[in-house]
Amino acid sequence: MQVLSRQRGVSLIEVLMAVLIFSIGLIGLAGLMIMATRSNHTAYLRTQATFLASSMADRMRANPVGVWSNAYNVTLPTTATQVCDSTTACTPAQVATYDLKMWSDQLTAFLPNASATIACSSAQAGYTPQAGQVGMRPPYGGNCTMSITWDERGLAGDTASSGDTLPQTFNWEFQP
């Protein structure tokens, strides 16, 4: 009889230890889920920045005269507006203003606290193109630099605390 009375509490202790170990595992899993969600959101913002940069480069490729007359050399966001439709013909500079306004609206809609700069230069061409050459394809040697900046929430392991926002920058040099 004495042997049975000594082992009565052992089962209860084993169950409590198992619950404790299981709870610690669930807490770790919850932290992992939070980190995965933050990383997923960071990847989403970086994908949006890449997509928006590509979108603007395509708009610029469609308007080479506007590009090489420096109509796209700006800092965004912008408030300039331009109406280009089937009833009102637009110059290449006006098309550039319209493109930049549309792109500026997209930047502010898809990226938190977004800003951007675009700078194009034909200095690498080695000559000054004539008026008829500006619209030719392929590009005659000019380059454009695009920089998009937005805020991202910090992740564990960043130098700032995980609740702070850190500015992120996407830089791209391309030939439209």
Short mmCIF file of N, CA and C in Angstrom, two decimals:
data_model
loop_
_atom_site.label_atom_id
_atom_site.label_comp_id
_atom_site.label_asym_id
_atom_site.label_seq_id
_atom_site.Cartn_x
_atom_site.Cartn_y
_atom_site.Cartn_z
N MET A 1 0.80 -1.19 0.00
CA MET A 1 0.00 0.00 0.00
C MET A 1 0.85 1.27 0.00
N GLN A 2 1.97 1.21 0.60
CA GLN A 2 2.80 2.39 0.68
C GLN A 2 3.33 2.78 -0.70
N VAL A 3 3.59 1.86 -1.53
CA VAL A 3 4.11 2.14 -2.87
C VAL A 3 3.07 2.91 -3.69
N LEU A 4 1.81 2.56 -3.59
CA LEU A 4 0.76 3.25 -4.33
C LEU A 4 0.58 4.67 -3.86
N SER A 5 0.68 4.98 -2.62
CA SER A 5 0.46 6.33 -2.12
C SER A 5 1.59 7.28 -2.54
N ARG A 6 2.76 6.79 -2.75
CA ARG A 6 3.87 7.63 -3.15
C ARG A 6 3.77 8.04 -4.62
N GLN A 7 3.18 7.29 -5.48
CA GLN A 7 3.15 7.58 -6.91
C GLN A 7 1.87 8.28 -7.35
N ARG A 8 0.98 8.61 -6.42
CA ARG A 8 -0.25 9.28 -6.79
C ARG A 8 0.00 10.66 -7.40
N GLY A 9 0.90 11.46 -6.91
CA GLY A 9 1.15 12.82 -7.41
C GLY A 9 2.07 12.90 -8.62
N VAL A 10 2.75 11.82 -8.96
CA VAL A 10 3.70 11.83 -10.07
C VAL A 10 2.99 12.06 -11.40
N SER A 11 1.85 11.49 -11.62
CA SER A 11 1.10 11.67 -12.87
C SER A 11 0.68 13.12 -13.05
N LEU A 12 0.28 13.77 -12.01
CA LEU A 12 -0.12 15.16 -12.07
C LEU A 12 1.07 16.06 -12.42
N ILE A 13 2.22 15.79 -11.84
CA ILE A 13 3.43 16.56 -12.16
C ILE A 13 3.83 16.35 -13.61
N GLU A 14 3.74 15.14 -14.11
CA GLU A 14 4.07 14.87 -15.52
C GLU A 14 3.15 15.63 -16.45
N VAL A 15 1.86 15.67 -16.15
CA VAL A 15 0.90 16.41 -16.97
C VAL A 15 1.20 17.90 -16.94
N LEU A 16 1.50 18.45 -15.77
CA LEU A 16 1.82 19.88 -15.67
C LEU A 16 3.09 20.22 -16.45
N MET A 17 4.09 19.38 -16.40
CA MET A 17 5.32 19.61 -17.17
C MET A 17 5.06 19.56 -18.66
N ALA A 18 4.23 18.62 -19.09
CA ALA A 18 3.89 18.52 -20.52
C ALA A 18 3.14 19.76 -20.98
N VAL A 19 2.22 20.27 -20.18
CA VAL A 19 1.48 21.50 -20.52
C VAL A 19 2.44 22.68 -20.58
N LEU A 20 3.39 22.77 -19.66
CA LEU A 20 4.36 23.85 -19.65
C LEU A 20 5.21 23.83 -20.92
N ILE A 21 5.73 22.67 -21.28
CA ILE A 21 6.55 22.55 -22.49
C ILE A 21 5.74 22.88 -23.74
N PHE A 22 4.51 22.41 -23.80
CA PHE A 22 3.63 22.70 -24.93
C PHE A 22 3.34 24.20 -25.03
N SER A 23 3.13 24.86 -23.91
CA SER A 23 2.85 26.31 -23.89
C SER A 23 4.05 27.10 -24.38
N ILE A 24 5.24 26.73 -23.97
CA ILE A 24 6.46 27.41 -24.43
C ILE A 24 6.60 27.25 -25.95
N GLY A 25 6.29 26.08 -26.46
CA GLY A 25 6.32 25.86 -27.90
C GLY A 25 5.31 26.73 -28.63
N LEU A 26 4.12 26.89 -28.10
CA LEU A 26 3.11 27.75 -28.73
C LEU A 26 3.51 29.21 -28.73
N ILE A 27 4.15 29.66 -27.65
CA ILE A 27 4.64 31.05 -27.59
C ILE A 27 5.70 31.27 -28.66
N GLY A 28 6.60 30.33 -28.83
CA GLY A 28 7.61 30.42 -29.88
C GLY A 28 6.98 30.44 -31.27
N LEU A 29 5.97 29.62 -31.48
CA LEU A 29 5.28 29.58 -32.76
C LEU A 29 4.57 30.89 -33.05
N ALA A 30 3.99 31.52 -32.02
CA ALA A 30 3.32 32.81 -32.20
C ALA A 30 4.33 33.88 -32.63
N GLY A 31 5.51 33.88 -32.02
CA GLY A 31 6.56 34.82 -32.42
C GLY A 31 7.01 34.59 -33.85
N LEU A 32 7.10 33.35 -34.25
CA LEU A 32 7.47 33.02 -35.62
C LEU A 32 6.41 33.51 -36.61
N MET A 33 5.16 33.39 -36.26
CA MET A 33 4.07 33.85 -37.14
C MET A 33 4.10 35.37 -37.30
N ILE A 34 4.39 36.08 -36.22
CA ILE A 34 4.48 37.55 -36.29
C ILE A 34 5.64 37.95 -37.20
N MET A 35 6.77 37.31 -37.04
CA MET A 35 7.94 37.61 -37.87
C MET A 35 7.68 37.29 -39.33
N ALA A 36 6.99 36.19 -39.60
CA ALA A 36 6.67 35.83 -40.98
C ALA A 36 5.73 36.85 -41.61
N THR A 37 4.78 37.35 -40.84
CA THR A 37 3.85 38.35 -41.36
C THR A 37 4.58 39.65 -41.68
N ARG A 38 5.46 40.08 -40.80
CA ARG A 38 6.24 41.30 -41.07
C ARG A 38 7.14 41.13 -42.30
N SER A 39 7.77 40.00 -42.41
CA SER A 39 8.64 39.74 -43.57
C SER A 39 7.83 39.70 -44.86
N ASN A 40 6.65 39.13 -44.81
CA ASN A 40 5.78 39.09 -45.97
C ASN A 40 5.37 40.50 -46.39
N HIS A 41 5.06 41.37 -45.43
CA HIS A 41 4.68 42.74 -45.76
C HIS A 41 5.87 43.51 -46.34
N THR A 42 7.06 43.28 -45.81
CA THR A 42 8.26 43.91 -46.35
C THR A 42 8.49 43.49 -47.79
N ALA A 43 8.33 42.21 -48.07
CA ALA A 43 8.48 41.71 -49.44
C ALA A 43 7.43 42.32 -50.36
N TYR A 44 6.22 42.49 -49.86
CA TYR A 44 5.15 43.11 -50.65
C TYR A 44 5.52 44.54 -51.02
N LEU A 45 6.01 45.33 -50.06
CA LEU A 45 6.38 46.72 -50.34
C LEU A 45 7.53 46.79 -51.35
N ARG A 46 8.49 45.91 -51.23
CA ARG A 46 9.61 45.92 -52.17
C ARG A 46 9.18 45.48 -53.57
N THR A 47 8.24 44.58 -53.64
CA THR A 47 7.68 44.18 -54.93
C THR A 47 6.93 45.34 -55.56
N GLN A 48 6.17 46.07 -54.75
CA GLN A 48 5.45 47.23 -55.26
C GLN A 48 6.42 48.28 -55.80
N ALA A 49 7.51 48.53 -55.10
CA ALA A 49 8.51 49.51 -55.56
C ALA A 49 9.10 49.08 -56.90
N THR A 50 9.41 47.82 -57.03
CA THR A 50 9.97 47.31 -58.29
C THR A 50 8.95 47.43 -59.42
N PHE A 51 7.71 47.07 -59.15
CA PHE A 51 6.65 47.17 -60.16
C PHE A 51 6.43 48.63 -60.58
N LEU A 52 6.40 49.55 -59.61
CA LEU A 52 6.18 50.97 -59.93
C LEU A 52 7.35 51.54 -60.73
N ALA A 53 8.57 51.15 -60.40
CA ALA A 53 9.73 51.62 -61.17
C ALA A 53 9.66 51.12 -62.61
N SER A 54 9.32 49.88 -62.78
CA SER A 54 9.20 49.31 -64.13
C SER A 54 8.08 49.99 -64.91
N SER A 55 6.99 50.28 -64.24
CA SER A 55 5.86 50.96 -64.87
C SER A 55 6.27 52.34 -65.39
N MET A 56 7.02 53.09 -64.58
CA MET A 56 7.45 54.42 -65.02
C MET A 56 8.46 54.32 -66.14
N ALA A 57 9.34 53.35 -66.10
CA ALA A 57 10.32 53.16 -67.18
C ALA A 57 9.59 52.87 -68.49
N ASP A 58 8.53 52.08 -68.44
CA ASP A 58 7.74 51.80 -69.65
C ASP A 58 7.07 53.06 -70.17
N ARG A 59 6.55 53.90 -69.28
CA ARG A 59 5.94 55.17 -69.70
C ARG A 59 6.99 56.05 -70.37
N MET A 60 8.20 56.03 -69.81
CA MET A 60 9.27 56.86 -70.38
C MET A 60 9.71 56.33 -71.75
N ARG A 61 9.73 55.01 -71.92
CA ARG A 61 10.08 54.43 -73.21
C ARG A 61 9.08 54.82 -74.30
N ALA A 62 7.84 55.03 -73.90
CA ALA A 62 6.80 55.41 -74.85
C ALA A 62 6.89 56.90 -75.23
N ASN A 63 7.69 57.67 -74.53
CA ASN A 63 7.80 59.11 -74.79
C ASN A 63 9.28 59.53 -74.81
N PRO A 64 10.07 59.05 -75.77
CA PRO A 64 11.51 59.37 -75.77
C PRO A 64 11.79 60.86 -75.95
N VAL A 65 10.96 61.56 -76.68
CA VAL A 65 11.19 63.00 -76.86
C VAL A 65 11.05 63.71 -75.52
N GLY A 66 10.06 63.32 -74.73
CA GLY A 66 9.90 63.89 -73.39
C GLY A 66 11.07 63.56 -72.48
N VAL A 67 11.60 62.34 -72.60
CA VAL A 67 12.73 61.93 -71.76
C VAL A 67 13.95 62.78 -72.07
N TRP A 68 14.31 62.86 -73.33
CA TRP A 68 15.57 63.53 -73.70
C TRP A 68 15.45 65.04 -73.76
N SER A 69 14.24 65.56 -73.58
CA SER A 69 14.09 67.01 -73.40
C SER A 69 13.95 67.34 -71.91
N ASN A 70 14.27 66.35 -71.05
CA ASN A 70 14.33 66.50 -69.59
C ASN A 70 12.98 66.78 -68.94
N ALA A 71 11.88 66.38 -69.56
CA ALA A 71 10.56 66.58 -68.97
C ALA A 71 10.30 65.63 -67.81
N TYR A 72 11.05 64.53 -67.72
CA TYR A 72 10.86 63.55 -66.64
C TYR A 72 11.81 63.78 -65.46
N ASN A 73 12.70 64.76 -65.55
CA ASN A 73 13.65 65.02 -64.47
C ASN A 73 12.95 65.78 -63.35
N VAL A 74 12.45 65.04 -62.36
CA VAL A 74 11.67 65.65 -61.28
C VAL A 74 11.90 64.94 -59.96
N THR A 75 11.37 65.55 -58.91
CA THR A 75 11.27 64.92 -57.60
C THR A 75 9.79 64.80 -57.28
N LEU A 76 9.38 63.62 -56.86
CA LEU A 76 7.97 63.36 -56.58
C LEU A 76 7.77 63.19 -55.08
N PRO A 77 6.60 63.35 -54.52
CA PRO A 77 5.30 63.47 -55.18
C PRO A 77 5.11 64.86 -55.81
N THR A 78 4.25 64.91 -56.80
CA THR A 78 3.95 66.14 -57.52
C THR A 78 2.46 66.40 -57.49
N THR A 79 2.10 67.65 -57.63
CA THR A 79 0.69 68.01 -57.69
C THR A 79 0.31 68.56 -59.06
N ALA A 80 1.27 68.63 -59.98
CA ALA A 80 0.99 69.14 -61.31
C ALA A 80 -0.03 68.24 -62.01
N THR A 81 -0.94 68.84 -62.73
CA THR A 81 -1.95 68.07 -63.46
C THR A 81 -1.90 68.42 -64.93
N GLN A 82 -2.30 67.47 -65.74
CA GLN A 82 -2.34 67.66 -67.18
C GLN A 82 -3.44 66.77 -67.73
N VAL A 83 -4.28 67.33 -68.59
CA VAL A 83 -5.35 66.56 -69.20
C VAL A 83 -4.95 66.24 -70.63
N CYS A 84 -4.77 64.96 -70.90
CA CYS A 84 -4.47 64.47 -72.24
C CYS A 84 -5.54 63.45 -72.60
N ASP A 85 -6.32 63.74 -73.60
CA ASP A 85 -7.33 62.79 -74.05
C ASP A 85 -7.51 62.91 -75.55
N SER A 86 -8.51 62.26 -76.09
CA SER A 86 -8.69 62.24 -77.54
C SER A 86 -9.12 63.60 -78.10
N THR A 87 -9.62 64.49 -77.27
CA THR A 87 -10.06 65.80 -77.77
C THR A 87 -8.97 66.86 -77.67
N THR A 88 -7.97 66.64 -76.83
CA THR A 88 -6.91 67.62 -76.63
C THR A 88 -5.56 66.95 -76.90
N ALA A 89 -4.88 67.38 -77.96
CA ALA A 89 -3.56 66.82 -78.26
C ALA A 89 -2.54 67.39 -77.28
N CYS A 90 -1.59 66.57 -76.90
CA CYS A 90 -0.57 66.98 -75.93
C CYS A 90 0.82 66.89 -76.54
N THR A 91 1.68 67.77 -76.09
CA THR A 91 3.08 67.72 -76.48
C THR A 91 3.77 66.64 -75.66
N PRO A 92 4.99 66.23 -76.05
CA PRO A 92 5.72 65.25 -75.23
C PRO A 92 5.93 65.71 -73.78
N ALA A 93 6.14 67.00 -73.56
CA ALA A 93 6.32 67.51 -72.19
C ALA A 93 5.01 67.40 -71.40
N GLN A 94 3.89 67.63 -72.05
CA GLN A 94 2.60 67.50 -71.37
C GLN A 94 2.28 66.03 -71.06
N VAL A 95 2.66 65.13 -71.97
CA VAL A 95 2.48 63.70 -71.69
C VAL A 95 3.34 63.30 -70.49
N ALA A 96 4.55 63.85 -70.41
CA ALA A 96 5.43 63.56 -69.27
C ALA A 96 4.81 64.06 -67.97
N THR A 97 4.22 65.25 -68.00
CA THR A 97 3.55 65.78 -66.80
C THR A 97 2.40 64.88 -66.39
N TYR A 98 1.63 64.41 -67.34
CA TYR A 98 0.52 63.49 -67.06
C TYR A 98 1.04 62.17 -66.47
N ASP A 99 2.08 61.61 -67.10
CA ASP A 99 2.67 60.36 -66.61
C ASP A 99 3.17 60.51 -65.18
N LEU A 100 3.85 61.61 -64.92
CA LEU A 100 4.41 61.83 -63.58
C LEU A 100 3.32 61.99 -62.53
N LYS A 101 2.23 62.65 -62.87
CA LYS A 101 1.13 62.79 -61.92
C LYS A 101 0.48 61.44 -61.63
N MET A 102 0.25 60.64 -62.66
CA MET A 102 -0.33 59.30 -62.46
C MET A 102 0.60 58.44 -61.60
N TRP A 103 1.89 58.49 -61.89
CA TRP A 103 2.87 57.70 -61.16
C TRP A 103 2.99 58.18 -59.72
N SER A 104 2.95 59.48 -59.51
CA SER A 104 3.00 60.04 -58.17
C SER A 104 1.81 59.57 -57.34
N ASP A 105 0.62 59.53 -57.95
CA ASP A 105 -0.56 59.03 -57.24
C ASP A 105 -0.40 57.55 -56.87
N GLN A 106 0.17 56.76 -57.78
CA GLN A 106 0.40 55.35 -57.49
C GLN A 106 1.41 55.16 -56.37
N LEU A 107 2.48 55.95 -56.39
CA LEU A 107 3.49 55.86 -55.32
C LEU A 107 2.87 56.11 -53.96
N THR A 108 2.09 57.17 -53.85
CA THR A 108 1.51 57.49 -52.54
C THR A 108 0.43 56.50 -52.14
N ALA A 109 -0.20 55.83 -53.12
CA ALA A 109 -1.24 54.85 -52.79
C ALA A 109 -0.65 53.51 -52.34
N PHE A 110 0.47 53.10 -52.93
CA PHE A 110 0.99 51.75 -52.68
C PHE A 110 2.17 51.68 -51.72
N LEU A 111 2.85 52.80 -51.48
CA LEU A 111 4.02 52.78 -50.59
C LEU A 111 3.85 53.83 -49.50
N PRO A 112 4.12 53.48 -48.25
CA PRO A 112 3.96 54.45 -47.16
C PRO A 112 5.04 55.53 -47.20
N ASN A 113 4.58 56.78 -47.14
CA ASN A 113 5.48 57.94 -47.10
C ASN A 113 6.49 57.91 -48.25
N ALA A 114 6.00 57.70 -49.46
CA ALA A 114 6.87 57.51 -50.63
C ALA A 114 7.30 58.84 -51.24
N SER A 115 8.50 58.82 -51.77
CA SER A 115 9.03 59.92 -52.58
C SER A 115 9.93 59.31 -53.64
N ALA A 116 10.17 60.06 -54.70
CA ALA A 116 10.99 59.52 -55.79
C ALA A 116 11.67 60.66 -56.54
N THR A 117 12.77 60.33 -57.18
CA THR A 117 13.44 61.26 -58.09
C THR A 117 13.79 60.51 -59.37
N ILE A 118 13.73 61.25 -60.46
CA ILE A 118 14.13 60.73 -61.76
C ILE A 118 15.07 61.76 -62.38
N ALA A 119 16.19 61.31 -62.90
CA ALA A 119 17.15 62.19 -63.57
C ALA A 119 17.69 61.47 -64.79
N CYS A 120 17.52 62.10 -65.95
CA CYS A 120 18.01 61.52 -67.21
C CYS A 120 19.09 62.43 -67.78
N SER A 121 20.10 61.81 -68.38
CA SER A 121 21.21 62.56 -68.96
C SER A 121 21.64 61.89 -70.25
N SER A 122 21.92 62.73 -71.23
CA SER A 122 22.44 62.21 -72.50
C SER A 122 23.93 62.45 -72.61
N ALA A 123 24.60 62.74 -71.50
CA ALA A 123 26.03 63.06 -71.51
C ALA A 123 26.87 61.88 -71.99
N GLN A 124 26.40 60.65 -71.79
CA GLN A 124 27.18 59.48 -72.19
C GLN A 124 27.15 59.26 -73.70
N ALA A 125 26.30 59.98 -74.41
CA ALA A 125 26.16 59.75 -75.84
C ALA A 125 27.41 60.20 -76.60
N GLY A 126 28.12 61.20 -76.09
CA GLY A 126 29.32 61.66 -76.76
C GLY A 126 29.02 62.70 -77.83
N TYR A 127 27.77 63.01 -78.08
CA TYR A 127 27.39 64.04 -79.03
C TYR A 127 26.01 64.56 -78.66
N THR A 128 25.64 65.68 -79.21
CA THR A 128 24.31 66.23 -78.97
C THR A 128 23.40 65.77 -80.10
N PRO A 129 22.37 65.03 -79.77
CA PRO A 129 21.49 64.53 -80.82
C PRO A 129 20.70 65.66 -81.48
N GLN A 130 20.47 65.49 -82.78
CA GLN A 130 19.63 66.43 -83.51
C GLN A 130 18.17 66.19 -83.14
N ALA A 131 17.31 67.12 -83.47
CA ALA A 131 15.90 67.02 -83.10
C ALA A 131 15.26 65.73 -83.63
N GLY A 132 15.62 65.30 -84.83
CA GLY A 132 15.05 64.10 -85.40
C GLY A 132 15.57 62.81 -84.77
N GLN A 133 16.71 62.87 -84.11
CA GLN A 133 17.31 61.67 -83.51
C GLN A 133 16.77 61.36 -82.13
N VAL A 134 16.18 62.32 -81.47
CA VAL A 134 15.75 62.14 -80.09
C VAL A 134 14.71 61.05 -79.97
N GLY A 135 13.81 60.93 -80.92
CA GLY A 135 12.75 59.93 -80.85
C GLY A 135 13.11 58.57 -81.39
N MET A 136 14.35 58.37 -81.84
CA MET A 136 14.75 57.10 -82.45
C MET A 136 14.97 56.01 -81.41
N ARG A 137 14.80 54.79 -81.85
CA ARG A 137 15.11 53.62 -81.03
C ARG A 137 16.29 52.92 -81.68
N PRO A 138 17.17 52.24 -81.02
CA PRO A 138 17.32 52.19 -79.58
C PRO A 138 17.88 53.50 -79.05
N PRO A 139 17.90 53.66 -77.73
CA PRO A 139 18.42 54.91 -77.17
C PRO A 139 19.84 55.15 -77.63
N TYR A 140 20.15 56.38 -77.84
CA TYR A 140 21.44 56.74 -78.40
C TYR A 140 22.53 56.83 -77.34
N GLY A 141 22.31 56.39 -76.16
CA GLY A 141 23.36 56.34 -75.16
C GLY A 141 23.07 57.09 -73.88
N GLY A 142 21.90 57.67 -73.76
CA GLY A 142 21.57 58.38 -72.52
C GLY A 142 21.13 57.41 -71.44
N ASN A 143 21.32 57.79 -70.20
CA ASN A 143 20.93 56.98 -69.05
C ASN A 143 19.99 57.76 -68.14
N CYS A 144 19.14 57.03 -67.46
CA CYS A 144 18.26 57.61 -66.45
C CYS A 144 18.52 56.92 -65.13
N THR A 145 18.39 57.68 -64.07
CA THR A 145 18.51 57.15 -62.72
C THR A 145 17.21 57.42 -62.00
N MET A 146 16.66 56.37 -61.39
CA MET A 146 15.42 56.48 -60.64
C MET A 146 15.69 56.04 -59.21
N SER A 147 15.16 56.79 -58.27
CA SER A 147 15.30 56.46 -56.86
C SER A 147 13.94 56.59 -56.19
N ILE A 148 13.48 55.50 -55.55
CA ILE A 148 12.20 55.51 -54.84
C ILE A 148 12.51 55.24 -53.36
N THR A 149 11.97 56.07 -52.48
CA THR A 149 12.17 55.92 -51.05
C THR A 149 10.82 55.79 -50.37
N TRP A 150 10.73 54.87 -49.40
CA TRP A 150 9.50 54.68 -48.63
C TRP A 150 9.89 54.20 -47.24
N ASP A 151 8.90 54.16 -46.35
CA ASP A 151 9.14 53.72 -44.98
C ASP A 151 8.71 52.27 -44.81
N GLU A 152 9.52 51.51 -44.08
CA GLU A 152 9.19 50.13 -43.72
C GLU A 152 9.31 50.00 -42.22
N ARG A 153 8.46 49.18 -41.66
CA ARG A 153 8.56 48.88 -40.23
C ARG A 153 9.75 47.98 -40.01
N GLY A 154 10.54 48.29 -38.98
CA GLY A 154 11.73 47.52 -38.70
C GLY A 154 11.43 46.09 -38.28
N LEU A 155 12.34 45.19 -38.57
CA LEU A 155 12.23 43.80 -38.16
C LEU A 155 13.21 43.53 -37.03
N ALA A 156 13.00 42.47 -36.32
CA ALA A 156 13.95 42.08 -35.28
C ALA A 156 15.30 41.84 -35.94
N GLY A 157 16.33 42.37 -35.39
CA GLY A 157 17.65 42.25 -35.98
C GLY A 157 18.08 43.53 -36.68
N ASP A 158 17.14 44.45 -36.96
CA ASP A 158 17.51 45.75 -37.49
C ASP A 158 18.15 46.55 -36.37
N THR A 159 18.83 47.62 -36.76
CA THR A 159 19.49 48.44 -35.74
C THR A 159 18.48 49.22 -34.92
N ALA A 160 17.34 49.56 -35.51
CA ALA A 160 16.30 50.26 -34.75
C ALA A 160 15.41 49.22 -34.08
N SER A 161 14.61 49.68 -33.14
CA SER A 161 13.70 48.74 -32.49
C SER A 161 12.64 48.29 -33.49
N SER A 162 12.01 47.18 -33.22
CA SER A 162 11.11 46.57 -34.18
C SER A 162 9.86 47.38 -34.44
N GLY A 163 9.54 48.39 -33.64
CA GLY A 163 8.36 49.21 -33.86
C GLY A 163 8.64 50.45 -34.70
N ASP A 164 9.90 50.78 -34.91
CA ASP A 164 10.26 51.99 -35.66
C ASP A 164 10.15 51.75 -37.16
N THR A 165 9.95 52.85 -37.89
CA THR A 165 9.96 52.75 -39.35
C THR A 165 11.33 53.18 -39.85
N LEU A 166 11.81 52.46 -40.84
CA LEU A 166 13.12 52.72 -41.42
C LEU A 166 12.94 53.08 -42.88
N PRO A 167 13.62 54.12 -43.37
CA PRO A 167 13.50 54.43 -44.79
C PRO A 167 14.22 53.39 -45.64
N GLN A 168 13.57 52.97 -46.70
CA GLN A 168 14.15 52.03 -47.65
C GLN A 168 14.24 52.72 -49.00
N THR A 169 15.24 52.39 -49.78
CA THR A 169 15.45 53.04 -51.07
C THR A 169 15.67 52.00 -52.15
N PHE A 170 15.00 52.21 -53.28
CA PHE A 170 15.20 51.40 -54.48
C PHE A 170 15.85 52.31 -55.51
N ASN A 171 17.09 52.02 -55.91
CA ASN A 171 17.80 52.80 -56.92
C ASN A 171 17.95 51.98 -58.18
N TRP A 172 17.76 52.63 -59.33
CA TRP A 172 17.83 51.92 -60.59
C TRP A 172 18.40 52.84 -61.65
N GLU A 173 19.38 52.36 -62.38
CA GLU A 173 19.91 53.07 -63.53
C GLU A 173 19.55 52.27 -64.77
N PHE A 174 18.96 52.94 -65.75
CA PHE A 174 18.46 52.24 -66.94
C PHE A 174 18.48 53.14 -68.15
N GLN A 175 18.33 52.53 -69.30
CA GLN A 175 18.18 53.27 -70.56
C GLN A 175 16.73 53.08 -71.03
N PRO A 176 15.97 54.15 -71.07
CA PRO A 176 14.57 54.01 -71.51
C PRO A 176 14.46 53.72 -73.00
#
